[in-house]
Coordinates of C-alpha atoms in Angstrom, one line a residue:
M1 CA 147.3 70.2 147.3
S2 CA 146.3 73.8 147.6
S3 CA 143.0 75.6 147.2
P4 CA 142.5 78.0 144.2
V5 CA 141.5 81.6 144.5
P6 CA 138.0 81.7 142.9
E7 CA 137.8 83.9 139.8
R8 CA 134.2 83.3 139.0
S9 CA 131.5 80.7 139.6
H10 CA 129.5 78.7 137.2
G11 CA 126.2 76.8 137.6
D12 CA 127.5 73.9 135.5
P13 CA 130.8 72.1 135.1
A14 CA 133.3 73.7 132.7
P15 CA 132.8 72.6 129.1
A16 CA 135.4 70.2 127.6
P17 CA 138.2 71.9 125.6
D18 CA 139.3 70.9 122.2
P19 CA 141.0 67.6 122.1
L20 CA 144.8 67.4 122.1
P21 CA 146.5 66.1 119.0
V22 CA 148.6 63.6 120.9
P23 CA 147.6 61.9 124.2
V24 CA 149.2 63.1 127.4
V25 CA 149.3 62.1 131.1
D26 CA 147.8 63.9 134.0
N27 CA 150.7 63.0 136.4
H28 CA 149.0 64.3 139.6
T29 CA 145.2 64.2 140.3
H30 CA 142.9 63.4 143.2
L31 CA 140.0 61.5 141.7
D32 CA 138.7 60.6 145.2
I33 CA 138.3 64.2 146.3
H34 CA 134.9 65.8 145.6
R35 CA 134.1 69.5 146.1
P36 CA 130.4 70.0 146.9
D37 CA 131.0 73.7 146.9
L38 CA 131.8 73.8 143.2
P39 CA 130.2 72.3 140.0
S40 CA 132.0 69.1 139.2
P41 CA 131.9 66.7 136.2
L42 CA 132.2 63.8 138.7
R43 CA 128.6 64.4 139.7
S44 CA 127.2 63.5 136.3
S45 CA 124.7 61.0 135.0
A46 CA 127.4 58.4 134.6
E47 CA 126.6 55.2 136.5
E48 CA 130.2 55.2 137.8
P49 CA 131.6 58.7 138.3
L50 CA 135.2 57.5 138.3
L51 CA 134.8 55.7 135.0
G52 CA 132.9 58.7 133.6
A53 CA 135.7 61.1 134.6
L54 CA 138.3 58.8 132.9
Q55 CA 136.2 58.5 129.7
V56 CA 135.7 62.2 129.3
A57 CA 139.4 62.9 129.9
A58 CA 140.3 60.3 127.3
S59 CA 138.0 62.0 124.8
V60 CA 140.1 65.1 124.9
G61 CA 143.5 63.4 124.8
V62 CA 144.2 62.8 128.5
D63 CA 144.3 59.1 128.3
R64 CA 146.3 58.2 131.5
V65 CA 146.5 59.6 135.0
V66 CA 148.5 59.2 138.2
Q67 CA 146.0 59.1 141.1
V68 CA 147.5 60.5 144.3
G69 CA 146.5 59.2 147.7
C70 CA 147.9 61.6 150.3
D71 CA 146.4 60.3 153.6
L72 CA 145.7 56.7 154.7
E73 CA 142.1 56.7 153.5
S74 CA 142.9 58.0 150.1
A75 CA 146.0 55.9 149.8
R76 CA 143.9 52.8 150.5
W77 CA 141.3 53.9 147.9
T78 CA 144.0 54.6 145.4
V79 CA 145.4 51.1 145.6
S80 CA 141.8 49.6 145.5
I81 CA 141.1 51.0 142.0
L82 CA 144.4 50.3 140.3
D83 CA 143.8 46.8 139.0
E84 CA 140.3 47.7 137.7
H85 CA 141.3 50.8 135.7
P86 CA 144.2 50.4 133.3
A87 CA 144.4 54.1 132.6
V88 CA 145.3 54.8 136.3
L89 CA 148.7 54.4 138.1
G90 CA 149.0 55.3 141.7
A91 CA 151.0 57.4 144.2
V92 CA 150.7 57.0 147.9
A93 CA 152.1 59.0 150.8
L94 CA 151.2 61.1 153.8
H95 CA 150.7 64.8 152.9
P96 CA 153.0 67.0 154.9
N97 CA 150.0 68.6 156.7
E98 CA 149.1 65.1 157.9
A99 CA 152.4 64.4 159.5
P100 CA 152.1 66.8 162.5
V101 CA 148.6 65.5 163.3
L102 CA 149.7 61.9 163.2
A103 CA 152.9 62.7 165.2
D104 CA 150.9 64.4 167.9
A105 CA 148.6 61.4 168.1
G106 CA 151.6 59.0 168.3
R107 CA 150.6 57.4 165.1
L108 CA 153.2 58.6 162.6
D109 CA 155.3 55.4 162.6
E110 CA 152.2 53.2 162.2
A111 CA 150.9 55.3 159.3
L112 CA 154.2 55.3 157.5
A113 CA 154.4 51.5 157.9
E114 CA 151.0 51.2 156.2
I115 CA 152.1 53.6 153.4
E116 CA 155.1 51.3 152.9
E117 CA 152.9 48.3 152.6
L118 CA 150.5 50.0 150.2
A119 CA 153.4 51.1 148.0
R120 CA 154.2 47.4 147.3
H121 CA 151.4 47.2 144.8
P122 CA 153.1 47.0 141.4
R123 CA 150.9 49.8 139.9
V124 CA 151.9 52.2 142.7
R125 CA 154.7 53.9 140.8
A126 CA 155.4 56.9 143.1
I127 CA 155.7 57.9 146.7
G128 CA 153.9 61.2 147.0
E129 CA 152.8 63.7 147.6
T130 CA 155.3 64.2 150.4
G131 CA 157.4 67.3 151.2
L132 CA 156.9 70.4 153.3
D133 CA 154.1 72.9 153.7
Y134 CA 154.9 76.0 155.8
Y135 CA 151.7 77.8 154.7
R136 CA 149.3 75.7 156.7
T137 CA 151.6 74.3 159.3
G138 CA 153.5 76.6 161.7
E139 CA 156.8 76.3 163.5
G140 CA 155.5 73.7 165.9
G141 CA 154.7 71.2 163.1
R142 CA 157.8 71.6 161.0
A143 CA 160.0 68.9 162.7
A144 CA 157.3 66.3 162.1
Q145 CA 156.9 67.4 158.5
Q146 CA 160.7 67.1 158.0
E147 CA 160.9 63.7 159.6
S148 CA 158.1 62.4 157.5
F149 CA 159.6 63.9 154.3
R150 CA 163.0 62.2 155.0
R151 CA 161.3 58.9 155.6
H152 CA 159.3 59.1 152.4
I153 CA 162.5 59.9 150.5
H154 CA 164.1 56.7 152.0
L155 CA 161.0 54.7 151.0
A156 CA 161.0 55.9 147.4
R157 CA 164.7 55.0 147.1
S158 CA 164.4 51.6 148.7
A159 CA 161.3 50.7 146.8
G160 CA 162.6 52.0 143.4
K161 CA 159.7 54.4 143.0
A162 CA 159.5 57.9 141.8
L163 CA 159.1 60.7 144.4
Q164 CA 156.4 63.4 144.1
I165 CA 157.1 66.5 146.2
H166 CA 154.7 69.0 147.7
D167 CA 156.5 72.3 148.3
R168 CA 154.5 75.3 149.7
D169 CA 156.4 78.2 151.1
S170 CA 159.3 75.9 151.9
H171 CA 161.6 75.9 148.9
E172 CA 164.9 76.2 150.7
D173 CA 164.2 73.4 153.2
V174 CA 162.9 71.1 150.5
L175 CA 166.0 71.5 148.4
R176 CA 168.2 71.1 151.4
I177 CA 166.6 67.9 152.7
L178 CA 166.7 66.4 149.2
A179 CA 170.4 67.1 149.0
E180 CA 171.0 65.7 152.5
E181 CA 169.1 62.5 152.0
G182 CA 169.9 61.9 148.4
A183 CA 166.9 62.4 146.0
P184 CA 165.7 59.4 144.0
E185 CA 166.7 59.3 140.4
R186 CA 163.1 60.2 139.4
T187 CA 162.1 63.2 141.5
V188 CA 159.1 65.4 140.6
L189 CA 158.4 68.8 142.0
H190 CA 154.6 68.6 141.9
C191 CA 152.7 71.8 141.1
F192 CA 156.0 73.7 140.8
S193 CA 155.8 77.1 142.4
G194 CA 159.4 78.3 142.5
D195 CA 161.1 81.1 140.5
V196 CA 163.6 81.0 137.7
A197 CA 166.6 80.4 140.0
M198 CA 164.9 77.5 141.7
A199 CA 163.9 76.0 138.4
R200 CA 167.5 76.2 137.2
E201 CA 168.8 74.5 140.4
C202 CA 166.2 71.7 140.1
V203 CA 167.0 71.2 136.4
E204 CA 170.7 71.0 137.3
R205 CA 169.9 68.3 139.9
G206 CA 168.0 66.3 137.3
Y207 CA 164.5 66.8 138.9
Y208 CA 161.3 67.0 136.8
L209 CA 159.1 70.0 137.2
S210 CA 155.4 69.5 137.0
F211 CA 153.2 72.5 136.0
A212 CA 149.5 72.8 136.9
G213 CA 146.7 75.2 136.0
T214 CA 148.5 77.9 138.0
V215 CA 150.7 78.5 134.9
T216 CA 147.6 79.9 133.2
F217 CA 146.8 82.4 135.9
K218 CA 147.1 86.1 134.9
N219 CA 149.4 86.9 137.9
A220 CA 151.8 83.9 137.2
R221 CA 154.4 85.6 135.1
G222 CA 157.2 84.3 137.3
L223 CA 156.0 80.8 137.0
R224 CA 155.8 81.0 133.2
D225 CA 159.4 82.4 133.3
A226 CA 160.4 79.3 135.3
L227 CA 158.8 77.1 132.8
A228 CA 160.6 78.9 130.0
V229 CA 164.0 78.0 131.4
T230 CA 163.1 74.3 132.0
P231 CA 164.3 71.8 129.3
I232 CA 161.2 70.1 127.8
E233 CA 162.8 66.7 128.7
Q234 CA 162.2 67.6 132.4
V235 CA 158.7 69.0 132.1
L236 CA 155.5 67.3 133.2
V237 CA 151.9 68.5 133.5
E238 CA 149.1 67.9 136.0
T239 CA 145.7 69.1 137.1
D240 CA 146.0 68.6 140.9
A241 CA 142.2 68.2 140.5
P242 CA 139.9 69.1 141.9
Y243 CA 142.1 72.1 142.8
L244 CA 143.9 74.7 140.7
T245 CA 141.4 74.9 137.8
P246 CA 143.0 76.6 134.8
T247 CA 141.9 79.9 133.3
P248 CA 139.2 80.6 132.1
H249 CA 137.3 78.2 134.4
R250 CA 138.5 79.1 137.9
G251 CA 135.4 78.8 140.1
S252 CA 134.6 75.3 138.8
A253 CA 136.1 72.2 140.1
N254 CA 139.1 70.9 138.2
A255 CA 139.3 67.5 136.6
P256 CA 141.7 65.7 134.2
Y257 CA 139.6 66.6 131.1
L258 CA 140.6 70.3 131.6
L259 CA 144.3 69.5 131.2
P260 CA 144.4 70.6 127.5
L261 CA 144.0 74.2 128.7
T262 CA 147.2 74.0 130.7
V263 CA 149.1 72.1 127.9
R264 CA 148.2 74.7 125.3
R265 CA 149.4 77.6 127.6
M266 CA 152.6 75.7 128.2
A267 CA 153.2 75.3 124.5
D268 CA 152.8 79.1 124.1
V269 CA 155.4 79.7 126.8
L270 CA 157.8 77.2 125.4
A271 CA 157.2 78.4 121.8
L272 CA 156.4 74.8 120.7
D273 CA 153.6 73.4 118.6
V274 CA 151.1 71.5 120.8
A275 CA 151.7 68.1 119.2
T276 CA 155.5 68.3 119.9
L277 CA 154.9 69.2 123.5
C278 CA 152.3 66.5 124.0
G279 CA 154.6 63.9 122.6
Q280 CA 157.4 65.0 125.0
L281 CA 155.1 65.1 128.0
S282 CA 153.9 61.6 127.3
A283 CA 157.5 60.3 126.9
N284 CA 158.6 62.1 130.1
S285 CA 155.7 60.6 132.0
E286 CA 156.6 57.1 131.0
R287 CA 160.2 57.7 131.8
V288 CA 159.2 58.7 135.3
Y289 CA 156.4 56.2 136.0
G290 CA 156.9 53.4 133.5
A291 CA 154.4 52.1 131.1
W292 CA 150.7 52.0 132.0

């Protein structure tokens, strides 16, 4: 997760975009995180905000999501909703910024054991988001982050789950550790933030690259160039909601119903019609996470 740079503020949630012609999957969202500082469709008149968010997303062609729990509290919540909501699959892990805090408290082993237990749920299909974040954690926390990352990789492999990776200002070490530990067959670079060279290396290794609302930002030419060299068979899409709201709604909270804005910008970059890209994104998601 990473916070967006506000572009403008709105008094109301962003309006729903035109529906997609073929349903797609938001393969990384945080439905449990609310941002009281920004307008959000989750604070609506719906009796159950979660159900309302899923319904409004489905109305624009985002009919399935992967809900990501990235600390113990959110991982528990994620597992608690999976049996009730067939549109939702889960991912659980300790975010890299959690690892140094837990290690300093002597609780990292205990927390990882609970993540392993939560991952046994059959509708938890990914271990994530795990990885490295050198933006928010300095030199003193890097050893704990790297230890946690390695152990999540082992868990994904032993459990037969996909791996969702958070990589912020840590490209070289993320790729090195994946090579050293042996990446799972289904490895996803969540909210891909690398350049063309990194995209090509990830593609060669067989990883999936997941693009978020950042690909719509005006200053994201390098990210669009990375998308352009990625085969569509290895492309996924996400919101990372409530963060990284796509243009033109930066300043409002993100949510799965805004995913069509990112999909259409990706179609432009890849020179594909939107329906073709949607079909491929859906197929890729089911290849990584299985059927809903």
